mmCIF file of C-alpha atoms and ligand atoms in Angstrom:
data_model
loop_
_atom_site.group_PDB
_atom_site.id
_atom_site.type_symbol
_atom_site.label_atom_id
_atom_site.label_comp_id
_atom_site.label_asym_id
_atom_site.label_seq_id
_atom_site.Cartn_x
_atom_site.Cartn_y
_atom_site.Cartn_z
ATOM 1 C CA LEU A 1264 121.382 -63.021 33.245
ATOM 2 C CA PRO A 1265 123.205 -63.045 29.797
ATOM 3 C CA GLU A 1266 125.881 -65.798 29.022
ATOM 4 C CA TYR A 1267 129.203 -65.921 27.919
ATOM 5 C CA ALA A 1268 130.946 -69.369 27.352
ATOM 6 C CA PHE A 1269 134.160 -69.878 26.623
ATOM 7 C CA ILE A 1270 135.416 -73.227 24.979
ATOM 8 C CA GLY A 1271 138.353 -74.372 23.295
ATOM 9 C CA ARG A 1272 140.764 -77.780 22.913
ATOM 10 C CA SER A 1273 142.277 -78.858 26.469
ATOM 11 C CA ASN A 1274 145.197 -77.073 27.104
ATOM 12 C CA VAL A 1275 144.691 -74.047 25.434
ATOM 13 C CA GLY A 1276 144.706 -72.172 28.733
ATOM 14 C CA LYS A 1277 140.954 -71.696 29.302
ATOM 15 C CA SER A 1278 141.395 -72.194 33.199
ATOM 16 C CA SER A 1279 144.312 -69.509 33.204
ATOM 17 C CA LEU A 1280 142.364 -66.857 31.047
ATOM 18 C CA ILE A 1281 139.021 -67.430 33.248
ATOM 19 C CA ASN A 1282 141.128 -66.914 36.274
ATOM 20 C CA MET A 1283 142.804 -63.414 34.524
ATOM 21 C CA LEU A 1284 139.114 -62.510 33.622
ATOM 22 C CA THR A 1285 137.714 -63.148 37.261
ATOM 23 C CA SER A 1286 140.152 -61.881 39.343
ATOM 24 C CA ARG A 1287 139.442 -58.222 40.675
ATOM 25 C CA LYS A 1288 135.636 -58.955 40.028
ATOM 26 C CA SER A 1289 133.017 -59.823 42.255
ATOM 27 C CA LEU A 1290 132.605 -63.150 41.802
ATOM 28 C CA ALA A 1291 130.616 -66.302 42.804
ATOM 29 C CA LYS A 1292 130.588 -69.763 41.894
ATOM 30 C CA THR A 1293 126.905 -70.813 40.996
ATOM 31 C CA SER A 1294 127.133 -74.513 40.237
ATOM 32 C CA GLY A 1295 129.043 -77.222 41.108
ATOM 33 C CA ARG A 1296 128.825 -78.991 44.465
ATOM 34 C CA PRO A 1297 131.779 -78.868 46.629
ATOM 35 C CA GLY A 1298 133.591 -82.020 46.263
ATOM 36 C CA LYS A 1299 132.452 -82.812 42.425
ATOM 37 C CA THR A 1300 134.144 -82.300 38.984
ATOM 38 C CA GLN A 1301 131.167 -80.602 37.062
ATOM 39 C CA LEU A 1302 131.665 -80.883 33.522
ATOM 40 C CA ILE A 1303 130.107 -77.256 32.854
ATOM 41 C CA ASN A 1304 130.646 -74.464 35.189
ATOM 42 C CA HIS A 1305 129.004 -71.160 35.899
ATOM 43 C CA PHE A 1306 130.162 -67.919 37.182
ATOM 44 C CA LEU A 1307 128.453 -65.202 38.054
ATOM 45 C CA ILE A 1308 130.356 -61.936 37.828
ATOM 46 C CA ASN A 1309 129.536 -58.606 38.765
ATOM 47 C CA LYS A 1310 126.247 -60.087 39.799
ATOM 48 C CA ASN A 1311 124.856 -59.160 35.872
ATOM 49 C CA TRP A 1312 126.082 -61.634 33.887
ATOM 50 C CA HIS A 1313 127.672 -65.539 34.008
ATOM 51 C CA LEU A 1314 130.727 -66.808 32.978
ATOM 52 C CA VAL A 1315 130.139 -70.506 31.545
ATOM 53 C CA ASP A 1316 133.266 -72.541 31.715
ATOM 54 C CA LEU A 1317 132.378 -75.685 28.997
ATOM 55 C CA PRO A 1318 134.507 -79.192 29.132
ATOM 56 C CA GLY A 1319 137.743 -78.894 26.350
ATOM 57 C CA TYR A 1320 137.169 -80.695 23.117
ATOM 58 C CA GLY A 1321 139.514 -82.962 21.173
ATOM 59 C CA TYR A 1322 141.160 -84.217 24.056
ATOM 60 C CA ALA A 1323 143.967 -85.945 22.674
ATOM 61 C CA ARG A 1324 144.439 -88.706 25.459
ATOM 62 C CA VAL A 1325 140.723 -89.734 26.165
ATOM 63 C CA SER A 1326 138.875 -92.669 24.732
ATOM 64 C CA LYS A 1327 136.303 -92.139 21.865
ATOM 65 C CA SER A 1328 133.394 -92.786 24.154
ATOM 66 C CA ALA A 1329 134.761 -89.758 26.655
ATOM 67 C CA LYS A 1330 135.278 -87.677 23.751
ATOM 68 C CA LYS A 1331 131.177 -88.428 22.787
ATOM 69 C CA VAL A 1332 130.034 -87.753 26.279
ATOM 70 C CA PHE A 1333 132.084 -84.319 26.299
ATOM 71 C CA GLN A 1334 130.541 -83.643 22.743
ATOM 72 C CA LYS A 1335 127.323 -84.355 23.981
ATOM 73 C CA PHE A 1336 127.686 -81.928 27.011
ATOM 74 C CA ILE A 1337 128.494 -79.377 24.448
ATOM 75 C CA THR A 1338 126.000 -79.962 22.004
ATOM 76 C CA GLN A 1339 123.246 -80.015 24.742
ATOM 77 C CA TYR A 1340 124.918 -76.915 26.634
ATOM 78 C CA PHE A 1341 124.253 -74.808 22.809
ATOM 79 C CA ALA A 1342 120.695 -76.789 22.229
ATOM 80 C CA LEU A 1343 119.369 -74.890 25.027
ATOM 81 C CA ARG A 1344 121.400 -71.608 25.301
ATOM 82 C CA GLU A 1345 118.688 -69.418 26.122
ATOM 83 C CA GLN A 1346 120.902 -66.826 27.596
ATOM 84 C CA LEU A 1347 123.849 -67.113 25.881
ATOM 85 C CA VAL A 1348 125.080 -64.117 23.870
ATOM 86 C CA THR A 1349 128.187 -65.302 22.311
ATOM 87 C CA ALA A 1350 130.413 -68.129 22.782
ATOM 88 C CA PHE A 1351 134.165 -67.096 23.055
ATOM 89 C CA VAL A 1352 136.298 -69.956 21.024
ATOM 90 C CA LEU A 1353 139.797 -70.109 22.499
ATOM 91 C CA VAL A 1354 143.030 -70.756 20.288
ATOM 92 C CA ASP A 1355 146.453 -71.212 21.121
ATOM 93 C CA ILE A 1356 148.660 -68.762 19.237
ATOM 94 C CA ARG A 1357 151.402 -71.182 19.107
ATOM 95 C CA HIS A 1358 149.642 -73.422 16.983
ATOM 96 C CA LYS A 1359 148.572 -73.306 13.102
ATOM 97 C CA PRO A 1360 144.910 -73.321 12.614
ATOM 98 C CA GLN A 1361 143.446 -76.630 13.741
ATOM 99 C CA PRO A 1362 140.839 -78.305 11.814
ATOM 100 C CA ILE A 1363 138.922 -79.583 15.122
ATOM 101 C CA ASP A 1364 138.815 -75.587 15.718
ATOM 102 C CA LEU A 1365 137.886 -74.282 12.409
ATOM 103 C CA GLU A 1366 135.422 -77.313 12.455
ATOM 104 C CA PHE A 1367 133.737 -75.950 15.606
ATOM 105 C CA MET A 1368 133.156 -72.282 14.352
ATOM 106 C CA GLN A 1369 131.938 -73.753 11.278
ATOM 107 C CA TRP A 1370 129.501 -75.993 13.516
ATOM 108 C CA LEU A 1371 128.529 -72.814 15.525
ATOM 109 C CA GLY A 1372 127.879 -70.492 12.478
ATOM 110 C CA GLU A 1373 125.888 -73.349 10.787
ATOM 111 C CA ASN A 1374 123.798 -73.031 14.284
ATOM 112 C CA GLY A 1375 123.272 -69.706 13.959
ATOM 113 C CA LEU A 1376 125.614 -69.141 17.403
ATOM 114 C CA PRO A 1377 127.511 -66.073 17.433
ATOM 115 C CA PHE A 1378 131.139 -66.249 18.504
ATOM 116 C CA SER A 1379 134.547 -64.453 19.087
ATOM 117 C CA ILE A 1380 137.807 -65.722 19.025
ATOM 118 C CA ILE A 1381 140.598 -65.709 21.612
ATOM 119 C CA PHE A 1382 144.107 -66.102 20.936
ATOM 120 C CA THR A 1383 145.616 -67.576 24.108
ATOM 121 C CA LYS A 1384 149.618 -67.472 25.329
ATOM 122 C CA ALA A 1385 150.164 -64.141 22.980
ATOM 123 C CA ASP A 1386 153.518 -63.689 25.404
ATOM 124 C CA LYS A 1387 154.920 -66.553 23.532
ATOM 125 C CA LEU A 1388 155.086 -64.700 20.232
ATOM 126 C CA LYS A 1389 156.923 -61.539 19.373
ATOM 127 C CA PRO A 1390 154.725 -58.723 17.964
ATOM 128 C CA LYS A 1391 155.385 -59.241 14.486
ATOM 129 C CA ALA A 1392 154.807 -62.964 14.690
ATOM 130 C CA ILE A 1393 151.272 -62.287 16.255
ATOM 131 C CA VAL A 1394 150.461 -59.816 13.418
ATOM 132 C CA ASN A 1395 151.542 -62.598 10.990
ATOM 133 C CA TYR A 1396 149.761 -65.321 12.481
ATOM 134 C CA VAL A 1397 146.479 -63.274 12.965
ATOM 135 C CA GLN A 1398 146.873 -62.588 8.997
ATOM 136 C CA ASP A 1399 147.039 -66.456 8.411
ATOM 137 C CA TYR A 1400 144.167 -67.084 10.409
ATOM 138 C CA LYS A 1401 142.092 -64.618 8.603
ATOM 139 C CA THR A 1402 143.322 -66.246 5.359
ATOM 140 C CA ILE A 1403 142.063 -69.546 6.322
ATOM 141 C CA LEU A 1404 138.582 -68.029 7.776
ATOM 142 C CA LEU A 1405 137.687 -66.026 4.847
ATOM 143 C CA GLU A 1406 137.787 -69.151 2.642
ATOM 144 C CA THR A 1407 134.503 -69.974 4.493
ATOM 145 C CA TRP A 1408 133.449 -67.019 6.542
ATOM 146 C CA GLU A 1409 132.430 -63.704 4.769
ATOM 147 C CA GLU A 1410 134.202 -61.931 7.123
ATOM 148 C CA MET A 1411 136.605 -62.054 10.235
ATOM 149 C CA PRO A 1412 134.811 -63.064 13.139
ATOM 150 C CA ASN A 1413 135.623 -60.740 16.359
ATOM 151 C CA TYR A 1414 138.866 -61.538 17.658
ATOM 152 C CA PHE A 1415 140.917 -61.211 20.676
ATOM 153 C CA ILE A 1416 144.578 -61.641 21.549
ATOM 154 C CA THR A 1417 145.340 -62.644 25.253
ATOM 155 C CA SER A 1418 147.968 -63.787 27.507
ATOM 156 C CA SER A 1419 147.114 -64.817 30.958
ATOM 157 C CA SER A 1420 150.645 -64.970 32.278
ATOM 158 C CA LYS A 1421 151.481 -61.456 31.250
ATOM 159 C CA ASP A 1422 148.458 -60.023 32.071
ATOM 160 C CA ILE A 1423 147.220 -59.045 28.158
ATOM 161 C CA GLY A 1424 143.726 -58.531 26.475
ATOM 162 C CA ARG A 1425 141.899 -58.633 30.027
ATOM 163 C CA ASP A 1426 140.136 -55.680 29.626
ATOM 164 C CA ASP A 1427 139.281 -55.646 26.217
ATOM 165 C CA VAL A 1428 137.442 -58.978 26.605
ATOM 166 C CA LEU A 1429 135.457 -57.764 29.638
ATOM 167 C CA GLU A 1430 134.728 -54.474 27.787
ATOM 168 C CA TYR A 1431 133.348 -56.351 24.910
ATOM 169 C CA ILE A 1432 131.430 -58.387 27.176
ATOM 170 C CA ASP A 1433 130.204 -55.022 29.126
ATOM 171 C CA GLN A 1434 129.450 -53.192 25.895
ATOM 172 C CA LEU A 1435 127.002 -56.673 24.751
ATOM 173 C CA ASN A 1436 125.177 -56.206 28.304
ATOM 174 C CA ARG A 1437 124.468 -52.786 28.149
ATOM 175 C CA ASN A 1438 123.273 -53.163 24.596
ATOM 176 C CA MET A 1439 120.751 -55.860 25.447
ATOM 177 C CA GLU A 1440 119.665 -53.669 28.536
ATOM 178 C CA LEU A 1441 118.883 -50.557 25.953
ATOM 179 C CA GLU A 1442 116.837 -52.885 23.423
ATOM 180 C CA LYS A 1443 114.887 -54.065 26.766
ATOM 181 C CA ASN A 1444 113.904 -50.688 27.608
HETATM 182 P P1 GDP B 926 143.536 -75.470 30.063
HETATM 183 O O1 GDP B 926 143.258 -77.050 29.765
HETATM 184 O O2 GDP B 926 142.631 -74.818 28.639
HETATM 185 O O3 GDP B 926 142.331 -75.024 30.939
HETATM 186 O O4 GDP B 926 144.637 -74.478 30.022
HETATM 187 P P2 GDP B 926 145.245 -74.064 31.314
HETATM 188 O O5 GDP B 926 145.039 -72.421 31.782
HETATM 189 O O6 GDP B 926 145.237 -75.019 32.617
HETATM 190 O O7 GDP B 926 147.077 -74.125 30.734
HETATM 191 C C1 GDP B 926 147.428 -74.925 30.010
HETATM 192 C C2 GDP B 926 149.058 -74.732 30.256
HETATM 193 O O8 GDP B 926 149.510 -73.587 29.616
HETATM 194 C C3 GDP B 926 149.561 -74.359 31.736
HETATM 195 O O9 GDP B 926 150.733 -74.929 31.841
HETATM 196 C C4 GDP B 926 149.623 -72.862 31.832
HETATM 197 O O10 GDP B 926 150.433 -72.581 32.222
HETATM 198 C C5 GDP B 926 150.109 -72.400 30.292
HETATM 199 N N1 GDP B 926 149.249 -71.322 30.097
HETATM 200 C C6 GDP B 926 147.892 -70.678 30.271
HETATM 201 N N2 GDP B 926 147.880 -69.709 29.749
HETATM 202 C C7 GDP B 926 149.200 -69.292 29.411
HETATM 203 C C8 GDP B 926 149.559 -67.756 28.851
HETATM 204 O O11 GDP B 926 148.888 -66.858 28.751
HETATM 205 N N3 GDP B 926 150.955 -67.845 28.420
HETATM 206 C C9 GDP B 926 151.926 -68.580 28.887
HETATM 207 N N4 GDP B 926 152.914 -68.561 28.389
HETATM 208 N N5 GDP B 926 151.168 -69.848 29.344
HETATM 209 C C10 GDP B 926 150.056 -70.119 29.586
#
């Protein structure tokens, strides 16, 4: 089944976003033994795609060796990634573009891995500030990218952007079905 991976810095709002996306959906957690914290969790959504919850990168408070372990898991995931359709890189809309996020997107690009950006916590900014923020982000990305990657603006606390993300995923799934037939 097609997979969509969600990744970002810790505290970016990934768990909240995943909760928002998976509520009211037919959902089954397919990996992760009870009582064990898994680094990578898979959720089966609507019986036709997997949501992959990747560990957060750039933990401020963990040791260098712990960071390496996380990085190893992340790179291993992307190295195998047979079913991966797209990664969603989460970015907190309150923070200026962070080198670690930009470097990660760069790394995805260099490895031919398609991704979209999800700007989280949009409820924290006024609409005009969101427009300016996205414009600034674009300017920075366009220094290294030919075009602005696909992006979404979300808020898990205000239930914003849920349908945009889910419809995008459904559309990609439908396109792949058509290509198969
Ligand atoms: P994770 O570490 O990336 O999984 O982040 P969490 O989902 O645990 O969220 C980190 C913090 O941000 C928590 O205090 C959440 O309540 C808060 N948060 C997450 N999403 C939103 C959002 O859309 N709006 C606001 N205002 N706060 C959020």
